[in-house]
């Protein structure tokens, strides 16, 4: 075993533990803190369905992550006993990350369904809104936006530079098309966060602004990470560093995981909106 | 500044929006040039149909309380404060009362006035 392989096993182990142990642990602590500090008898609007259902979903989330950890250890063992293949190693690590992502997609769906049920059950005839327009620059600095734009321009320039070498493996301006499409997709997500329909009918406007800011900053950070990573991948191929590709993709997923963990602190969220207010029903 | 609507009230929602914006202008909470949210943003925030907010904005623009300048969005009109005190319903009632009184004095029956009014409304 050489040092590259050893480093790869360490990084992959770290990916398994960070994304399937530490991240879910933080998520579950957050969920159980909410169950404990904001129980259904005092905050009925927070639980449009029985709390037992939510506890079962949390348990299922925990079990899924444990199974994925076991799968990850099996993967390390498989990598140990089979010869390294550079490109394919990277593909396997990528698909393992997709599997790691599944329980978190489940949490996202759980959240959407909960909000949908809240909207259906909401009988509050009064609605409130701020009379100020929301602008992107209200939530992120112009410098941050400028950085995103600059990195995109650098990426375009980088592709023009690489194109002159006529590498047989280089996808040409298809890379530009894919990354541009990704920027557009992320732009739509940001637009929806800024101007889309209210998901949680009880959430205070101040908390909604914090959510919007969190989403926008996460998306823009991911956009930067994706663009830089795309350039790194091309460079590694050009310099014959395929053996490091699997390591780089695993480290990249660490970054994505870290960016996804930027949740607002529970102490700063207004949970009073989930208390029952007598006399407000239609 | 926040705006509140109540769907349990008898007053139409677009009217509630209009009145609150006019009241805010009169109270000095909204000043000439202050930007207003887009129709989409306000409709989604208040969970209203876009047409409801669009109607409110359309009537406020007619009354020169707000103005829309293309991509620059919607803002409070420079003469919004004095225009907010004009009540269109009162104006319509006054003008129609004068016209009906004059027509009756000319000998027209209520039925003739009503039928002709409908015909003219449809033509215009």
Short mmCIF file of C-alpha atoms in Angstrom, two decimals:
data_model
loop_
_atom_site.label_atom_id
_atom_site.label_comp_id
_atom_site.label_asym_id
_atom_site.label_seq_id
_atom_site.Cartn_x
_atom_site.Cartn_y
_atom_site.Cartn_z
CA UNK A 1 0.00 0.00 0.00
CA UNK A 2 1.41 3.39 -0.94
CA UNK A 3 0.82 6.72 0.77
CA UNK A 4 -1.75 7.82 -1.81
CA UNK A 5 -3.90 4.77 -1.10
CA UNK A 6 -3.51 5.25 2.65
CA UNK A 7 -4.52 8.89 2.35
CA UNK A 8 -7.49 7.83 0.26
CA UNK A 9 -8.69 5.38 2.95
CA UNK A 10 -8.33 8.06 5.63
CA UNK A 11 -10.25 10.64 3.61
CA UNK A 12 -12.98 8.14 2.71
CA UNK A 13 -13.27 7.08 6.35
CA UNK A 14 -13.58 10.74 7.26
CA UNK A 15 -16.32 11.20 4.63
CA UNK A 16 -18.24 8.23 6.05
CA UNK A 17 -18.01 9.47 9.62
CA UNK A 18 -18.61 13.14 8.83
CA UNK A 19 -21.61 12.71 6.53
CA UNK A 20 -23.22 9.57 7.98
CA UNK A 21 -22.34 9.90 11.67
CA UNK A 22 -21.51 13.48 12.70
CA UNK A 23 -23.95 15.34 10.39
CA UNK A 24 -26.95 13.10 11.26
CA UNK A 25 -25.98 13.24 14.95
CA UNK A 26 -26.14 17.05 14.85
CA UNK A 27 -29.42 16.88 12.97
CA UNK A 28 -30.94 14.45 15.48
CA UNK A 29 -29.78 16.53 18.45
CA UNK A 30 -31.53 19.49 16.84
CA UNK A 31 -34.72 17.48 16.25
CA UNK A 32 -34.83 16.02 19.77
CA UNK A 33 -34.10 19.42 21.32
CA UNK A 34 -37.16 20.75 19.51
CA UNK A 35 -39.27 17.79 20.72
CA UNK A 36 -38.10 18.38 24.29
CA UNK A 37 -38.22 22.18 24.53
CA UNK A 38 -41.25 22.77 22.31
CA UNK A 39 -43.67 19.92 23.08
CA UNK A 40 -47.02 19.49 21.28
CA UNK A 41 -49.18 20.42 24.27
CA UNK A 42 -47.61 23.92 24.37
CA UNK A 43 -46.79 24.35 20.68
CA UNK A 44 -49.55 22.48 18.86
CA UNK A 45 -49.07 24.25 15.52
CA UNK A 46 -45.52 22.87 15.29
CA UNK A 47 -46.89 19.31 15.06
CA UNK A 48 -49.63 19.11 12.42
CA UNK A 49 -49.48 15.34 12.90
CA UNK A 50 -48.79 13.13 15.92
CA UNK A 51 -45.35 13.59 17.52
CA UNK A 52 -44.99 9.80 17.50
CA UNK A 53 -44.90 9.91 13.70
CA UNK A 54 -42.08 12.46 13.81
CA UNK A 55 -40.20 10.39 16.36
CA UNK A 56 -40.51 7.34 14.07
CA UNK A 57 -39.18 9.35 11.12
CA UNK A 58 -36.23 10.50 13.22
CA UNK A 59 -35.51 6.89 14.24
CA UNK A 60 -35.71 5.78 10.61
CA UNK A 61 -33.27 8.54 9.66
CA UNK A 62 -30.84 7.32 12.33
CA UNK A 63 -31.07 3.68 11.24
CA UNK A 64 -30.58 4.55 7.57
CA UNK A 65 -27.41 6.44 8.40
CA UNK A 66 -26.10 3.55 10.49
CA UNK A 67 -26.64 1.18 7.57
CA UNK A 68 -24.86 3.58 5.25
CA UNK A 69 -21.90 3.68 7.66
CA UNK A 70 -21.71 -0.13 7.51
CA UNK A 71 -21.86 0.06 3.72
CA UNK A 72 -19.06 2.64 3.81
CA UNK A 73 -16.81 0.38 5.87
CA UNK A 74 -17.56 -2.42 3.40
CA UNK A 75 -16.54 -0.06 0.62
CA UNK A 76 -13.20 0.71 2.30
CA UNK A 77 -12.58 -3.02 2.63
CA UNK A 78 -13.45 -3.53 -1.03
CA UNK A 79 -11.10 -0.74 -2.06
CA UNK A 80 -8.37 -2.37 0.07
CA UNK A 81 -8.65 -5.78 -1.57
CA UNK A 82 -9.09 -4.58 -5.18
CA UNK A 83 -6.54 -2.66 -7.26
CA UNK A 84 -6.96 1.14 -7.54
CA UNK A 85 -8.34 2.33 -10.89
CA UNK A 86 -8.28 6.15 -10.50
CA UNK A 87 -11.28 7.16 -12.61
CA UNK A 88 -13.60 4.36 -11.40
CA UNK A 89 -12.65 4.95 -7.77
CA UNK A 90 -13.90 8.49 -8.15
CA UNK A 91 -17.18 7.29 -9.65
CA UNK A 92 -17.74 4.85 -6.78
CA UNK A 93 -17.02 7.51 -4.17
CA UNK A 94 -19.46 9.81 -5.96
CA UNK A 95 -22.24 7.22 -5.92
CA UNK A 96 -21.57 6.44 -2.28
CA UNK A 97 -22.05 10.13 -1.52
CA UNK A 98 -25.39 9.99 -3.40
CA UNK A 99 -26.42 7.15 -1.09
CA UNK A 100 -25.27 9.17 1.94
CA UNK A 101 -27.46 12.00 0.69
CA UNK A 102 -30.64 9.89 0.60
CA UNK A 103 -31.58 10.16 4.32
CA UNK A 104 -31.12 13.94 4.13
CA UNK A 105 -33.43 14.05 1.13
CA UNK A 106 -35.87 12.21 3.37
CA UNK A 107 -35.54 14.96 5.97
CA UNK A 108 -36.18 17.56 3.29
CA UNK A 109 -39.31 15.72 2.11
CA UNK A 110 -40.44 15.34 5.74
CA UNK A 111 -40.06 19.09 6.19
CA UNK A 112 -42.01 19.87 2.99
CA UNK A 113 -44.84 17.50 3.91
CA UNK A 114 -45.03 19.00 7.40
CA UNK A 115 -45.28 22.51 5.96
CA UNK A 116 -47.91 21.36 3.48
CA UNK A 117 -50.00 19.88 6.29
CA UNK A 118 -49.53 23.07 8.31
CA UNK A 119 -50.89 25.09 5.36
CA UNK A 120 -53.89 22.78 5.00
CA UNK A 121 -54.72 22.97 8.71
CA UNK A 122 -54.05 26.69 9.07
CA UNK A 123 -57.30 28.47 9.84
CA UNK A 124 -55.80 31.84 10.60
CA UNK A 125 -57.78 34.38 8.57
CA UNK A 126 -55.15 37.06 9.11
CA UNK A 127 -52.04 37.27 6.99
CA UNK A 128 -49.17 39.67 7.33
CA UNK A 129 -46.41 40.78 5.01
CA UNK A 130 -43.69 43.38 4.87
CA UNK A 131 -44.26 46.25 2.50
CA UNK A 132 -40.64 46.40 1.36
CA UNK A 133 -39.28 44.71 -1.73
CA UNK A 134 -36.81 41.89 -1.09
CA UNK A 135 -33.60 42.20 -3.06
CA UNK A 136 -30.72 39.75 -3.37
CA UNK A 137 -28.34 42.34 -1.94
CA UNK A 138 -30.45 42.48 1.23
CA UNK A 139 -29.19 38.98 2.01
CA UNK A 140 -25.70 38.75 0.55
CA UNK A 141 -23.02 41.37 0.11
CA UNK A 142 -22.12 42.74 -3.31
CA UNK A 143 -18.59 41.52 -2.67
CA UNK A 144 -19.83 37.93 -2.29
CA UNK A 145 -21.87 38.23 -5.51
CA UNK A 146 -18.85 39.76 -7.19
CA UNK A 147 -16.74 36.78 -6.10
CA UNK A 148 -19.23 34.33 -7.61
CA UNK A 149 -19.22 36.25 -10.88
CA UNK A 150 -15.43 36.52 -10.89
CA UNK A 151 -15.04 32.77 -10.40
CA UNK A 152 -17.42 32.13 -13.29
CA UNK A 153 -15.38 34.43 -15.54
CA UNK A 154 -12.18 32.69 -14.41
CA UNK A 155 -13.80 29.35 -15.25
CA UNK A 156 -14.65 30.59 -18.76
CA UNK A 157 -11.09 31.81 -19.25
CA UNK A 158 -9.73 28.56 -17.88
CA UNK A 159 -11.70 26.55 -20.44
CA UNK A 160 -10.51 28.76 -23.29
CA UNK A 161 -6.92 28.17 -22.08
CA UNK A 162 -7.30 24.37 -21.75
CA UNK A 163 -9.04 24.10 -25.12
CA UNK A 164 -5.89 25.12 -26.99
CA UNK A 165 -4.08 21.92 -25.92
CA UNK A 166 -6.56 19.70 -27.81
CA UNK A 167 -6.69 16.98 -25.16
CA UNK A 168 -8.65 13.99 -26.48
CA UNK A 169 -10.42 13.55 -23.14
CA UNK A 170 -11.40 17.22 -22.80
CA UNK A 171 -15.12 17.81 -23.23
CA UNK A 172 -14.54 21.26 -24.62
CA UNK A 173 -17.20 23.85 -24.12
CA UNK A 174 -19.57 21.18 -22.87
CA UNK A 175 -18.02 21.91 -19.45
CA UNK A 176 -19.02 25.56 -19.84
CA UNK A 177 -22.53 24.54 -20.82
CA UNK A 178 -22.90 22.24 -17.82
CA UNK A 179 -21.56 24.75 -15.32
CA UNK A 180 -23.61 27.57 -16.85
CA UNK A 181 -26.70 25.37 -16.60
CA UNK A 182 -25.86 24.71 -12.97
CA UNK A 183 -25.54 28.46 -12.31
CA UNK A 184 -28.93 28.98 -13.92
CA UNK A 185 -30.48 26.20 -11.86
CA UNK A 186 -29.06 27.69 -8.66
CA UNK A 187 -30.31 31.10 -9.75
CA UNK A 188 -33.82 29.68 -9.98
CA UNK A 189 -33.54 28.20 -6.48
CA UNK A 190 -32.44 31.59 -5.14
CA UNK A 191 -35.28 33.33 -6.99
CA UNK A 192 -37.77 30.90 -5.51
CA UNK A 193 -36.34 31.44 -2.01
CA UNK A 194 -36.66 35.22 -2.42
CA UNK A 195 -40.06 35.50 -4.06
CA UNK A 196 -41.71 32.09 -3.83
CA UNK A 197 -44.76 31.07 -1.86
CA UNK A 198 -44.69 30.92 1.90
CA UNK A 199 -43.88 27.33 2.91
CA UNK A 200 -44.47 27.53 6.64
CA UNK A 201 -47.65 29.55 7.30
CA UNK A 202 -46.78 30.17 10.97
CA UNK A 203 -43.14 31.22 10.60
CA UNK A 204 -42.43 34.83 11.56
CA UNK A 205 -41.21 37.15 8.82
CA UNK A 206 -37.91 37.69 10.65
CA UNK A 207 -37.26 33.92 10.76
CA UNK A 208 -38.21 33.64 7.10
CA UNK A 209 -35.61 36.28 6.23
CA UNK A 210 -32.98 34.30 8.14
CA UNK A 211 -33.98 31.15 6.24
CA UNK A 212 -33.77 33.00 2.92
CA UNK A 213 -30.33 34.34 3.81
CA UNK A 214 -29.11 30.88 4.86
CA UNK A 215 -30.35 29.30 1.63
CA UNK A 216 -28.84 31.99 -0.60
CA UNK A 217 -25.45 31.89 1.13
CA UNK A 218 -25.36 28.09 1.01
CA UNK A 219 -26.30 27.99 -2.68
CA UNK A 220 -23.72 30.62 -3.65
CA UNK A 221 -21.02 28.85 -1.61
CA UNK A 222 -21.87 25.57 -3.33
CA UNK A 223 -21.75 27.30 -6.71
CA UNK A 224 -18.21 28.51 -5.94
CA UNK A 225 -17.20 25.06 -4.69
CA UNK A 226 -18.60 23.30 -7.78
CA UNK A 227 -16.86 25.68 -10.18
CA UNK A 228 -13.50 25.41 -8.42
CA UNK A 229 -13.84 21.66 -8.24
CA UNK A 230 -14.64 21.43 -11.97
CA UNK A 231 -11.41 23.32 -12.73
CA UNK A 232 -9.45 21.11 -10.32
CA UNK A 233 -10.74 17.97 -12.03
CA UNK A 234 -9.60 19.20 -15.46
CA UNK A 235 -6.20 20.17 -14.07
CA UNK A 236 -5.72 16.81 -12.37
CA UNK A 237 -6.52 15.03 -15.65
CA UNK A 238 -4.16 17.29 -17.57
CA UNK A 239 -1.29 16.63 -15.15
CA UNK A 240 -1.92 12.87 -14.93
CA UNK A 241 -3.05 12.97 -11.31
CA UNK A 242 -5.98 10.52 -11.71
CA UNK A 243 -4.90 8.67 -8.60
CA UNK A 244 -5.83 11.75 -6.56
CA UNK A 245 -9.25 12.20 -8.13
CA UNK A 246 -11.05 9.94 -5.66
CA UNK A 247 -9.39 11.81 -2.78
CA UNK A 248 -10.33 15.19 -4.21
CA UNK A 249 -13.97 14.20 -4.78
CA UNK A 250 -14.23 12.89 -1.21
CA UNK A 251 -12.75 16.13 0.17
CA UNK A 252 -15.14 18.09 -2.02
CA UNK A 253 -18.07 16.22 -0.43
CA UNK A 254 -16.73 17.21 2.98
CA UNK A 255 -17.00 20.84 1.88
CA UNK A 256 -20.56 20.34 0.60
CA UNK A 257 -21.52 18.65 3.86
CA UNK A 258 -20.00 21.47 5.90
CA UNK A 259 -21.81 24.13 3.86
CA UNK A 260 -25.11 22.27 4.34
CA UNK A 261 -24.75 22.37 8.12
CA UNK A 262 -25.14 26.13 8.46
CA UNK A 263 -28.49 25.96 10.28
CA UNK A 264 -29.90 28.90 12.26
CA UNK A 265 -29.43 28.43 15.99
CA UNK A 266 -32.65 27.23 17.68
CA UNK A 267 -32.36 29.95 20.33
CA UNK A 268 -32.82 32.60 17.62
CA UNK A 269 -35.98 31.06 16.16
CA UNK A 270 -39.34 32.42 17.28
CA UNK A 271 -41.31 29.36 18.40
CA UNK A 272 -44.12 31.42 19.97
CA UNK A 273 -45.81 31.49 16.56
CA UNK A 274 -46.59 27.79 17.04
CA UNK A 275 -48.57 28.36 20.22
CA UNK A 276 -52.31 28.20 20.02
CA UNK A 277 -54.01 31.60 19.92
CA UNK A 278 -57.64 31.39 21.04
CA UNK A 279 -60.23 33.24 18.96
CA UNK A 280 -58.30 33.31 15.70
CA UNK A 281 -60.13 30.52 13.92
CA UNK A 282 -62.58 31.44 11.11
CA UNK B 1 -43.79 48.51 7.63
CA UNK B 2 -46.14 45.56 7.65
CA UNK B 3 -49.44 45.07 5.89
CA UNK B 4 -52.20 42.88 7.26
CA UNK B 5 -55.22 41.39 5.56
CA UNK B 6 -58.11 39.51 7.12
CA UNK B 7 -60.12 37.20 4.91
CA UNK B 8 -62.86 36.91 7.54
CA UNK B 9 -63.85 40.56 7.03
CA UNK B 10 -66.59 41.53 4.57
CA UNK B 11 -64.33 44.05 2.84
CA UNK B 12 -62.74 42.67 -0.37
CA UNK B 13 -59.06 41.80 0.01
CA UNK B 14 -57.90 44.18 -2.72
CA UNK B 15 -59.77 47.00 -0.93
CA UNK B 16 -58.04 46.15 2.35
CA UNK B 17 -54.67 46.34 0.58
CA UNK B 18 -55.53 49.68 -1.03
CA UNK B 19 -56.81 51.21 2.19
CA UNK B 20 -53.79 50.14 4.21
CA UNK B 21 -51.37 51.54 1.67
CA UNK B 22 -53.32 54.81 1.46
CA UNK B 23 -53.48 55.02 5.27
CA UNK B 24 -49.74 54.39 5.48
CA UNK B 25 -49.12 57.21 2.99
CA UNK B 26 -51.44 59.58 4.89
CA UNK B 27 -49.74 58.69 8.19
CA UNK B 28 -46.33 59.37 6.68
CA UNK B 29 -45.18 55.75 7.08
CA UNK B 30 -44.73 55.55 3.32
CA UNK B 31 -43.09 58.49 1.61
CA UNK B 32 -42.86 59.50 -2.07
CA UNK B 33 -40.28 57.32 -3.79
CA UNK B 34 -40.48 54.45 -1.28
CA UNK B 35 -40.30 51.15 -3.14
CA UNK B 36 -43.12 48.64 -2.84
CA UNK B 37 -42.77 44.89 -3.27
CA UNK B 38 -43.58 43.33 -6.63
CA UNK B 39 -47.04 41.88 -7.21
CA UNK B 40 -45.55 38.37 -7.12
CA UNK B 41 -43.74 38.94 -3.84
CA UNK B 42 -46.72 40.51 -2.06
CA UNK B 43 -49.16 37.92 -3.42
CA UNK B 44 -46.97 35.03 -2.31
CA UNK B 45 -46.25 36.57 1.10
CA UNK B 46 -49.94 37.19 1.79
CA UNK B 47 -50.96 33.88 0.15
CA UNK B 48 -53.26 35.74 -2.20
CA UNK B 49 -54.08 35.31 -5.85
CA UNK B 50 -51.79 37.46 -8.01
CA UNK B 51 -54.85 39.07 -9.61
CA UNK B 52 -56.00 40.39 -6.23
CA UNK B 53 -52.74 42.24 -5.64
CA UNK B 54 -52.57 43.27 -9.30
CA UNK B 55 -56.03 44.85 -9.00
CA UNK B 56 -55.07 46.73 -5.86
CA UNK B 57 -51.90 48.06 -7.52
CA UNK B 58 -53.81 48.93 -10.70
CA UNK B 59 -56.37 50.99 -8.78
CA UNK B 60 -53.70 52.66 -6.65
CA UNK B 61 -51.87 53.60 -9.83
CA UNK B 62 -55.10 54.96 -11.30
CA UNK B 63 -55.49 57.11 -8.15
CA UNK B 64 -51.83 58.23 -8.51
CA UNK B 65 -50.93 56.85 -5.09
CA UNK B 66 -48.28 54.56 -6.61
CA UNK B 67 -46.37 54.50 -9.89
CA UNK B 68 -44.77 51.69 -11.81
CA UNK B 69 -41.63 52.31 -13.85
CA UNK B 70 -40.87 49.10 -15.70
CA UNK B 71 -37.86 47.20 -14.36
CA UNK B 72 -37.43 49.75 -11.57
CA UNK B 73 -40.56 48.39 -9.97
CA UNK B 74 -43.33 50.10 -8.06
CA UNK B 75 -42.94 53.07 -5.77
CA UNK B 76 -45.03 55.67 -3.96
CA UNK B 77 -46.14 58.55 -6.17
CA UNK B 78 -44.70 62.01 -5.46
CA UNK B 79 -48.22 63.39 -4.83
CA UNK B 80 -49.45 60.27 -3.06
CA UNK B 81 -50.31 62.04 0.18
CA UNK B 82 -52.88 64.39 -1.32
CA UNK B 83 -54.12 61.75 -3.77
CA UNK B 84 -54.69 59.24 -0.96
CA UNK B 85 -57.41 61.44 0.52
CA UNK B 86 -59.45 61.24 -2.67
CA UNK B 87 -62.11 58.58 -2.31
CA UNK B 88 -63.10 57.26 -5.72
CA UNK B 89 -66.41 55.85 -4.46
CA UNK B 90 -67.42 59.23 -3.05
CA UNK B 91 -66.45 60.89 -6.33
CA UNK B 92 -68.51 58.40 -8.36
CA UNK B 93 -71.49 58.78 -6.01
CA UNK B 94 -71.40 62.59 -6.23
CA UNK B 95 -71.07 62.68 -10.04
CA UNK B 96 -73.77 60.06 -10.59
CA UNK B 97 -76.13 61.74 -8.12
CA UNK B 98 -75.77 65.05 -9.97
CA UNK B 99 -76.31 63.37 -13.35
CA UNK B 100 -79.35 61.36 -12.20
CA UNK B 101 -80.90 64.45 -10.59
CA UNK B 102 -80.40 66.42 -13.80
CA UNK B 103 -81.90 63.62 -15.96
CA UNK B 104 -84.93 63.29 -13.70
CA UNK B 105 -85.48 67.03 -13.90
CA UNK B 106 -85.41 66.64 -17.70
CA UNK B 107 -88.23 64.09 -17.46
CA UNK B 108 -86.36 60.81 -17.84
CA UNK B 109 -87.75 57.86 -15.93
CA UNK B 110 -85.62 55.69 -13.64
CA UNK B 111 -86.13 52.77 -16.00
CA UNK B 112 -84.90 54.79 -19.02
CA UNK B 113 -81.90 56.00 -17.05
CA UNK B 114 -81.04 52.46 -15.92
CA UNK B 115 -81.33 50.89 -19.42
CA UNK B 116 -79.41 53.67 -21.14
CA UNK B 117 -76.71 53.56 -18.46
CA UNK B 118 -76.20 49.83 -19.04
CA UNK B 119 -76.05 50.32 -22.82
CA UNK B 120 -73.51 53.13 -22.55
CA UNK B 121 -71.40 51.08 -20.07
CA UNK B 122 -71.29 48.17 -22.51
CA UNK B 123 -70.38 50.42 -25.46
CA UNK B 124 -67.56 52.08 -23.56
#
